[in-house]
Amino acid sequence: MFKICLFAAGCAIGGALVPVPKHMSTSEGAFRCRTADLATKVEFLKDAALPHEGYRLKVTPEKIQVWSSGDAGAFYAVRTLEQLADKTYVPDSKYAEVKRRESDYVIPSATIEDAPTFRWRGLMIDEARHFLGKEAVMKQIDLMADHKLNVLHWHLVDDQGWRLDLPKHPELAKYGAVRPRSVAFGAGAEWYGQKQKLKFRLNTDRYGPYCYSAEDIREIRAYAKARHVTLVPEIEIPGHERALLAARPDLSCRGEGKLERIPRVYWGIEHDVLCAGNDETIRYLESIFDEVCELFPDSPFLHIGGDECPKGCWKTCPKCQARMREIGAKDERELQVWFTRHFANYLEKKGRRVVGWDEVLYGDAPQSVIGMSWRMSANNGAGGDFVSAPEAAAKGHDMILTPSHYCYFSRRQGLAEDPYPYYDPEPFAEQTPRLELTLEKAYSYNPYAGFPERDRKRILGLQASIWTESIFTRFDFEWKAWPRTCALAELAWTGPGARTFDDFRKRMQIHRHRLIALRVNCSPIEQ
Ligand code: ACM
Ligand code: ZN
């Protein structure tokens, strides 16, 4: 009876693994035990020949054995085992009945050999636009671990908010963590007119103060570490800086007294950025990075942003122009290269590897900087400084790929019915049909496209990125993140092209019930 259900083609619960393992074979029989006893039934063994994060799992009617070379592999074997053992969550099926009647696990006999394709399997959460808070973030960390994702890229600062209460820099949270007014719930961005200006509906409600204390960070760090998730905080420089400038308006090119001491209240990009010609800017940022490194002692990577830095202020600022003459920069883009180089060197001396959005790869950017590629072409963003991921890899940069058309899950997902608003700030929002990032599109992403075989080793990994202009709570965050992040997780772990979308979709129809049972507001898997 169980066997038939478990092995029925395509709809087996034990077969609905996400991400699907690289190699799996099943055989007759099943291991049975009381649910409460499972943890004590697994025999963990060392096999130094297995790759980091890889594992071998063998289930027979007599026992369950896991081999790995280290803790991460054993951890991921247990995540697989949990899904294999799972017999819940298919409503209106015999399973629902069985679950009510007894609580034994019946785990199908199987042998699995598994290891990740990519080292960086990321999820980016933007908490600057809207703050999800500790519990919601910890829940995402759990979900990441369940899907074998291992990097939380934490976008903690931007024009619209500064979410870190740094004990040595209390001014940042004081001015940067609260917006006196904000964009109203449900108001996305609406385009109008030939000039394609954005229109927002503001409310007069105060938003915040919302930020993480040092104690919160310690707690979240420990939580993530136990789940083999690395936290990568992002401190944006030199643009997307309005929340910092609320605390230190003297560090803008316009100087003291010219800026209102509040973060940006609209979405979009602020034109006031950090003055790169002011030595005090450099000193201040160094002291912030010192403190961020103290708060995140076990993060090998630090993200310095670098995207979408308007250069208008620099063009007219005497200090920035003097700096350009001093360093021999021929234009303002080269000033940003100098700025990036300074902080990359600074952070590398502190033992960190620096990650930046693809804008930091322009010109003779330090080769040690890891590029995070988000733009598909020069039209998809600021233009002239565009360096594609394959070009950057050819120059020797390690790359993380999160192209907006495939990996920005804050984008419209093409559901027949969708109660949530989306933020579509780019010109293609007006195209008909709209460019939608459906589950199928997310799964169709081929990260190797454009990379010659020789440079594929430069792809450190893939990342789902979720911006929160139009995400107000954990409910709409989860609706947009899941199930599309499952698709990204499978591409990052199992590898692109391992299975057809039809195979993935069938597994997802079952897997979604697991997510619903975990109270994840997961959007539907449509036919
Ligand atoms: C970005 O979407 N500006 C990285
Ligand atoms: Zn300046």
mmCIF file of N, CA and C in Angstrom, residues 375-448:
data_model
loop_
_atom_site.group_PDB
_atom_site.id
_atom_site.type_symbol
_atom_site.label_atom_id
_atom_site.label_comp_id
_atom_site.label_asym_id
_atom_site.label_seq_id
_atom_site.Cartn_x
_atom_site.Cartn_y
_atom_site.Cartn_z
ATOM 1 N N ARG A 375 22.668 42.875 -14.620
ATOM 2 C CA ARG A 375 22.137 43.469 -15.848
ATOM 3 C C ARG A 375 22.339 42.518 -17.016
ATOM 4 N N MET A 376 21.325 42.421 -17.851
ATOM 5 C CA MET A 376 21.416 41.534 -19.001
ATOM 6 C C MET A 376 22.092 42.239 -20.176
ATOM 7 N N SER A 377 22.002 43.580 -20.182
ATOM 8 C CA SER A 377 22.586 44.329 -21.302
ATOM 9 C C SER A 377 22.776 45.768 -20.850
ATOM 10 N N ALA A 378 23.410 46.565 -21.723
ATOM 11 C CA ALA A 378 23.646 47.969 -21.391
ATOM 12 C C ALA A 378 22.340 48.740 -21.250
ATOM 13 N N ASN A 379 21.256 48.229 -21.844
ATOM 14 C CA ASN A 379 19.972 48.934 -21.736
ATOM 15 C C ASN A 379 19.293 48.715 -20.400
ATOM 16 N N ASN A 380 19.716 47.707 -19.704
ATOM 17 C CA ASN A 380 19.064 47.280 -18.481
ATOM 18 C C ASN A 380 19.769 47.944 -17.282
ATOM 19 N N GLY A 381 19.681 49.270 -17.224
ATOM 20 C CA GLY A 381 20.342 49.968 -16.129
ATOM 21 C C GLY A 381 21.044 51.202 -16.649
ATOM 22 N N ALA A 382 22.139 51.553 -16.027
ATOM 23 C CA ALA A 382 22.748 52.851 -16.279
ATOM 24 C C ALA A 382 23.483 52.980 -17.612
ATOM 25 N N GLY A 383 23.787 51.879 -18.291
ATOM 26 C CA GLY A 383 24.349 52.008 -19.632
ATOM 27 C C GLY A 383 25.840 51.893 -19.710
ATOM 28 N N GLY A 384 26.535 52.997 -19.926
ATOM 29 C CA GLY A 384 27.930 53.063 -20.366
ATOM 30 C C GLY A 384 28.937 52.240 -19.592
ATOM 31 N N ASP A 385 28.638 51.909 -18.346
ATOM 32 C CA ASP A 385 29.628 51.155 -17.571
ATOM 33 C C ASP A 385 29.331 49.657 -17.601
ATOM 34 N N PHE A 386 28.529 49.217 -18.573
ATOM 35 C CA PHE A 386 28.103 47.817 -18.570
ATOM 36 C C PHE A 386 29.241 46.856 -18.913
ATOM 37 N N VAL A 387 29.430 45.876 -18.052
ATOM 38 C CA VAL A 387 30.375 44.788 -18.316
ATOM 39 C C VAL A 387 29.586 43.494 -18.118
ATOM 40 N N SER A 388 29.517 42.672 -19.154
ATOM 41 C CA SER A 388 28.702 41.456 -19.020
ATOM 42 C C SER A 388 29.442 40.432 -18.158
ATOM 43 N N ALA A 389 28.696 39.472 -17.651
ATOM 44 C CA ALA A 389 29.309 38.447 -16.786
ATOM 45 C C ALA A 389 30.392 37.663 -17.538
ATOM 46 N N PRO A 390 30.142 37.211 -18.777
ATOM 47 C CA PRO A 390 31.223 36.497 -19.464
ATOM 48 C C PRO A 390 32.460 37.369 -19.703
ATOM 49 N N GLU A 391 32.250 38.659 -20.016
ATOM 50 C CA GLU A 391 33.415 39.547 -20.218
ATOM 51 C C GLU A 391 34.223 39.668 -18.928
ATOM 52 N N ALA A 392 33.511 39.845 -17.817
ATOM 53 C CA ALA A 392 34.203 39.998 -16.536
ATOM 54 C C ALA A 392 34.940 38.720 -16.162
ATOM 55 N N ALA A 393 34.296 37.575 -16.421
ATOM 56 C CA ALA A 393 34.943 36.282 -16.110
ATOM 57 C C ALA A 393 36.212 36.125 -16.951
ATOM 58 N N ALA A 394 36.131 36.566 -18.210
ATOM 59 C CA ALA A 394 37.308 36.455 -19.090
ATOM 60 C C ALA A 394 38.457 37.308 -18.556
ATOM 61 N N LYS A 395 38.107 38.396 -17.827
ATOM 62 C CA LYS A 395 39.166 39.248 -17.250
ATOM 63 C C LYS A 395 39.659 38.704 -15.899
ATOM 64 N N GLY A 396 39.085 37.581 -15.475
ATOM 65 C CA GLY A 396 39.578 36.934 -14.256
ATOM 66 C C GLY A 396 38.742 37.168 -13.010
ATOM 67 N N HIS A 397 37.572 37.803 -13.158
ATOM 68 C CA HIS A 397 36.725 38.004 -11.980
ATOM 69 C C HIS A 397 35.884 36.762 -11.693
ATOM 70 N N ASP A 398 35.802 36.395 -10.432
ATOM 71 C CA ASP A 398 34.793 35.412 -10.040
ATOM 72 C C ASP A 398 33.441 36.110 -10.079
ATOM 73 N N MET A 399 32.421 35.350 -10.453
ATOM 74 C CA MET A 399 31.121 35.976 -10.692
ATOM 75 C C MET A 399 29.998 35.238 -9.970
ATOM 76 N N ILE A 400 29.044 36.038 -9.509
ATOM 77 C CA ILE A 400 27.786 35.503 -8.992
ATOM 78 C C ILE A 400 26.704 36.020 -9.932
ATOM 79 N N LEU A 401 25.844 35.142 -10.365
ATOM 80 C CA LEU A 401 24.880 35.522 -11.390
ATOM 81 C C LEU A 401 23.487 35.661 -10.796
ATOM 82 N N THR A 402 22.915 36.843 -10.952
ATOM 83 C CA THR A 402 21.534 37.077 -10.536
ATOM 84 C C THR A 402 20.882 38.016 -11.558
ATOM 85 N N PRO A 403 20.839 37.580 -12.840
ATOM 86 C CA PRO A 403 20.306 38.468 -13.871
ATOM 87 C C PRO A 403 18.839 38.794 -13.602
ATOM 88 N N SER A 404 18.522 40.077 -13.738
ATOM 89 C CA SER A 404 17.196 40.531 -13.300
ATOM 90 C C SER A 404 16.061 39.807 -14.009
ATOM 91 N N HIS A 405 16.233 39.468 -15.281
ATOM 92 C CA HIS A 405 15.118 38.860 -16.016
ATOM 93 C C HIS A 405 14.808 37.446 -15.541
ATOM 94 N N TYR A 406 15.782 36.805 -14.892
ATOM 95 C CA TYR A 406 15.592 35.413 -14.468
ATOM 96 C C TYR A 406 15.568 35.230 -12.954
ATOM 97 N N CYS A 407 16.166 36.163 -12.241
ATOM 98 C CA CYS A 407 16.418 35.899 -10.811
ATOM 99 C C CYS A 407 15.843 36.949 -9.871
ATOM 100 N N TYR A 408 15.222 38.024 -10.391
ATOM 101 C CA TYR A 408 14.627 39.033 -9.508
ATOM 102 C C TYR A 408 13.176 38.618 -9.236
ATOM 103 N N PHE A 409 12.997 37.932 -8.138
ATOM 104 C CA PHE A 409 11.668 37.381 -7.885
ATOM 105 C C PHE A 409 10.714 38.394 -7.260
ATOM 106 N N SER A 410 11.149 39.628 -7.180
ATOM 107 C CA SER A 410 10.210 40.699 -6.854
ATOM 108 C C SER A 410 9.402 41.064 -8.101
ATOM 109 N N ARG A 411 9.800 40.518 -9.242
ATOM 110 C CA ARG A 411 9.090 40.824 -10.494
ATOM 111 C C ARG A 411 7.794 40.034 -10.592
ATOM 112 N N ARG A 412 6.876 40.584 -11.365
ATOM 113 C CA ARG A 412 5.600 39.959 -11.683
ATOM 114 C C ARG A 412 5.807 38.500 -12.107
ATOM 115 N N GLN A 413 4.938 37.607 -11.565
ATOM 116 C CA GLN A 413 5.190 36.192 -11.867
ATOM 117 C C GLN A 413 4.172 35.557 -12.802
ATOM 118 N N GLY A 414 3.271 36.370 -13.368
ATOM 119 C CA GLY A 414 2.407 35.865 -14.421
ATOM 120 C C GLY A 414 1.333 34.897 -13.949
ATOM 121 N N LEU A 415 0.888 35.045 -12.714
ATOM 122 C CA LEU A 415 -0.178 34.160 -12.226
ATOM 123 C C LEU A 415 -1.525 34.627 -12.768
ATOM 124 N N ALA A 416 -2.429 33.670 -12.939
ATOM 125 C CA ALA A 416 -3.760 34.026 -13.434
ATOM 126 C C ALA A 416 -4.447 34.979 -12.447
ATOM 127 N N GLU A 417 -4.288 34.689 -11.182
ATOM 128 C CA GLU A 417 -4.837 35.596 -10.168
ATOM 129 C C GLU A 417 -3.741 35.905 -9.166
ATOM 130 N N ASP A 418 -3.580 37.167 -8.870
ATOM 131 C CA ASP A 418 -2.509 37.546 -7.964
ATOM 132 C C ASP A 418 -2.953 38.765 -7.157
ATOM 133 N N PRO A 419 -3.111 38.606 -5.846
ATOM 134 C CA PRO A 419 -3.623 39.731 -5.053
ATOM 135 C C PRO A 419 -2.582 40.793 -4.718
ATOM 136 N N TYR A 420 -1.309 40.541 -5.025
ATOM 137 C CA TYR A 420 -0.277 41.461 -4.552
ATOM 138 C C TYR A 420 0.206 42.422 -5.645
ATOM 139 N N PRO A 421 0.544 43.637 -5.257
ATOM 140 C CA PRO A 421 1.107 44.580 -6.242
ATOM 141 C C PRO A 421 2.575 44.268 -6.505
ATOM 142 N N TYR A 422 3.033 44.703 -7.665
ATOM 143 C CA TYR A 422 4.449 44.504 -8.035
ATOM 144 C C TYR A 422 5.055 45.846 -8.405
ATOM 145 N N TYR A 423 6.347 45.899 -8.339
ATOM 146 C CA TYR A 423 7.072 47.124 -8.682
ATOM 147 C C TYR A 423 7.773 46.881 -10.013
ATOM 148 N N ASP A 424 7.349 47.568 -11.037
ATOM 149 C CA ASP A 424 7.913 47.362 -12.369
ATOM 150 C C ASP A 424 8.527 48.652 -12.874
ATOM 151 N N PRO A 425 9.658 49.033 -12.371
ATOM 152 C CA PRO A 425 10.153 50.368 -12.677
ATOM 153 C C PRO A 425 10.862 50.506 -14.016
ATOM 154 N N GLU A 426 10.961 49.451 -14.769
ATOM 155 C CA GLU A 426 11.761 49.568 -15.980
ATOM 156 C C GLU A 426 10.891 49.722 -17.213
ATOM 157 N N PRO A 427 11.439 50.275 -18.280
ATOM 158 C CA PRO A 427 10.612 50.569 -19.446
ATOM 159 C C PRO A 427 9.814 49.377 -19.948
ATOM 160 N N PHE A 428 10.357 48.168 -19.778
ATOM 161 C CA PHE A 428 9.619 47.039 -20.331
ATOM 162 C C PHE A 428 8.326 46.767 -19.575
ATOM 163 N N ALA A 429 8.112 47.471 -18.457
ATOM 164 C CA ALA A 429 6.847 47.318 -17.746
ATOM 165 C C ALA A 429 5.692 47.698 -18.662
ATOM 166 N N GLU A 430 6.000 48.517 -19.666
ATOM 167 C CA GLU A 430 4.933 48.973 -20.559
ATOM 168 C C GLU A 430 4.769 48.067 -21.768
ATOM 169 N N GLN A 431 5.638 47.103 -21.907
ATOM 170 C CA GLN A 431 5.536 46.231 -23.067
ATOM 171 C C GLN A 431 4.323 45.323 -22.966
ATOM 172 N N THR A 432 3.795 44.948 -24.121
ATOM 173 C CA THR A 432 2.686 44.015 -24.148
ATOM 174 C C THR A 432 3.089 42.827 -25.006
ATOM 175 N N PRO A 433 3.058 41.581 -24.557
ATOM 176 C CA PRO A 433 2.767 41.271 -23.165
ATOM 177 C C PRO A 433 3.934 41.671 -22.257
ATOM 178 N N ARG A 434 3.656 41.880 -21.003
ATOM 179 C CA ARG A 434 4.713 42.254 -20.065
ATOM 180 C C ARG A 434 5.727 41.127 -19.980
ATOM 181 N N LEU A 435 6.954 41.508 -19.714
ATOM 182 C CA LEU A 435 7.973 40.490 -19.482
ATOM 183 C C LEU A 435 7.755 39.954 -18.074
ATOM 184 N N GLU A 436 7.292 38.749 -18.009
ATOM 185 C CA GLU A 436 6.984 38.221 -16.681
ATOM 186 C C GLU A 436 7.962 37.131 -16.286
ATOM 187 N N LEU A 437 8.283 37.108 -15.017
ATOM 188 C CA LEU A 437 9.234 36.114 -14.544
ATOM 189 C C LEU A 437 8.446 34.962 -13.919
ATOM 190 N N THR A 438 7.932 34.103 -14.800
ATOM 191 C CA THR A 438 7.145 32.959 -14.338
ATOM 192 C C THR A 438 8.062 31.909 -13.719
ATOM 193 N N LEU A 439 7.440 30.931 -13.065
ATOM 194 C CA LEU A 439 8.221 29.819 -12.514
ATOM 195 C C LEU A 439 8.982 29.118 -13.642
ATOM 196 N N GLU A 440 8.320 28.948 -14.770
ATOM 197 C CA GLU A 440 8.957 28.266 -15.910
ATOM 198 C C GLU A 440 10.165 29.064 -16.397
ATOM 199 N N LYS A 441 9.990 30.389 -16.448
ATOM 200 C CA LYS A 441 11.115 31.213 -16.906
ATOM 201 C C LYS A 441 12.285 31.112 -15.914
ATOM 202 N N ALA A 442 11.965 31.153 -14.639
ATOM 203 C CA ALA A 442 13.028 31.040 -13.630
ATOM 204 C C ALA A 442 13.780 29.720 -13.815
ATOM 205 N N TYR A 443 13.036 28.650 -14.090
ATOM 206 C CA TYR A 443 13.660 27.329 -14.220
ATOM 207 C C TYR A 443 14.442 27.207 -15.530
ATOM 208 N N SER A 444 14.096 28.047 -16.507
ATOM 209 C CA SER A 444 14.738 27.920 -17.826
ATOM 210 C C SER A 444 16.108 28.606 -17.892
ATOM 211 N N TYR A 445 16.498 29.277 -16.823
ATOM 212 C CA TYR A 445 17.733 30.052 -16.857
ATOM 213 C C TYR A 445 18.961 29.163 -17.103
ATOM 214 N N ASN A 446 19.759 29.550 -18.082
ATOM 215 C CA ASN A 446 21.007 28.831 -18.353
ATOM 216 C C ASN A 446 22.192 29.718 -17.993
ATOM 217 N N PRO A 447 22.757 29.532 -16.814
ATOM 218 C CA PRO A 447 23.838 30.422 -16.370
ATOM 219 C C PRO A 447 25.098 30.322 -17.221
ATOM 220 N N TYR A 448 25.240 29.236 -17.974
ATOM 221 C CA TYR A 448 26.459 29.074 -18.770
ATOM 222 C C TYR A 448 26.397 29.834 -20.096
#
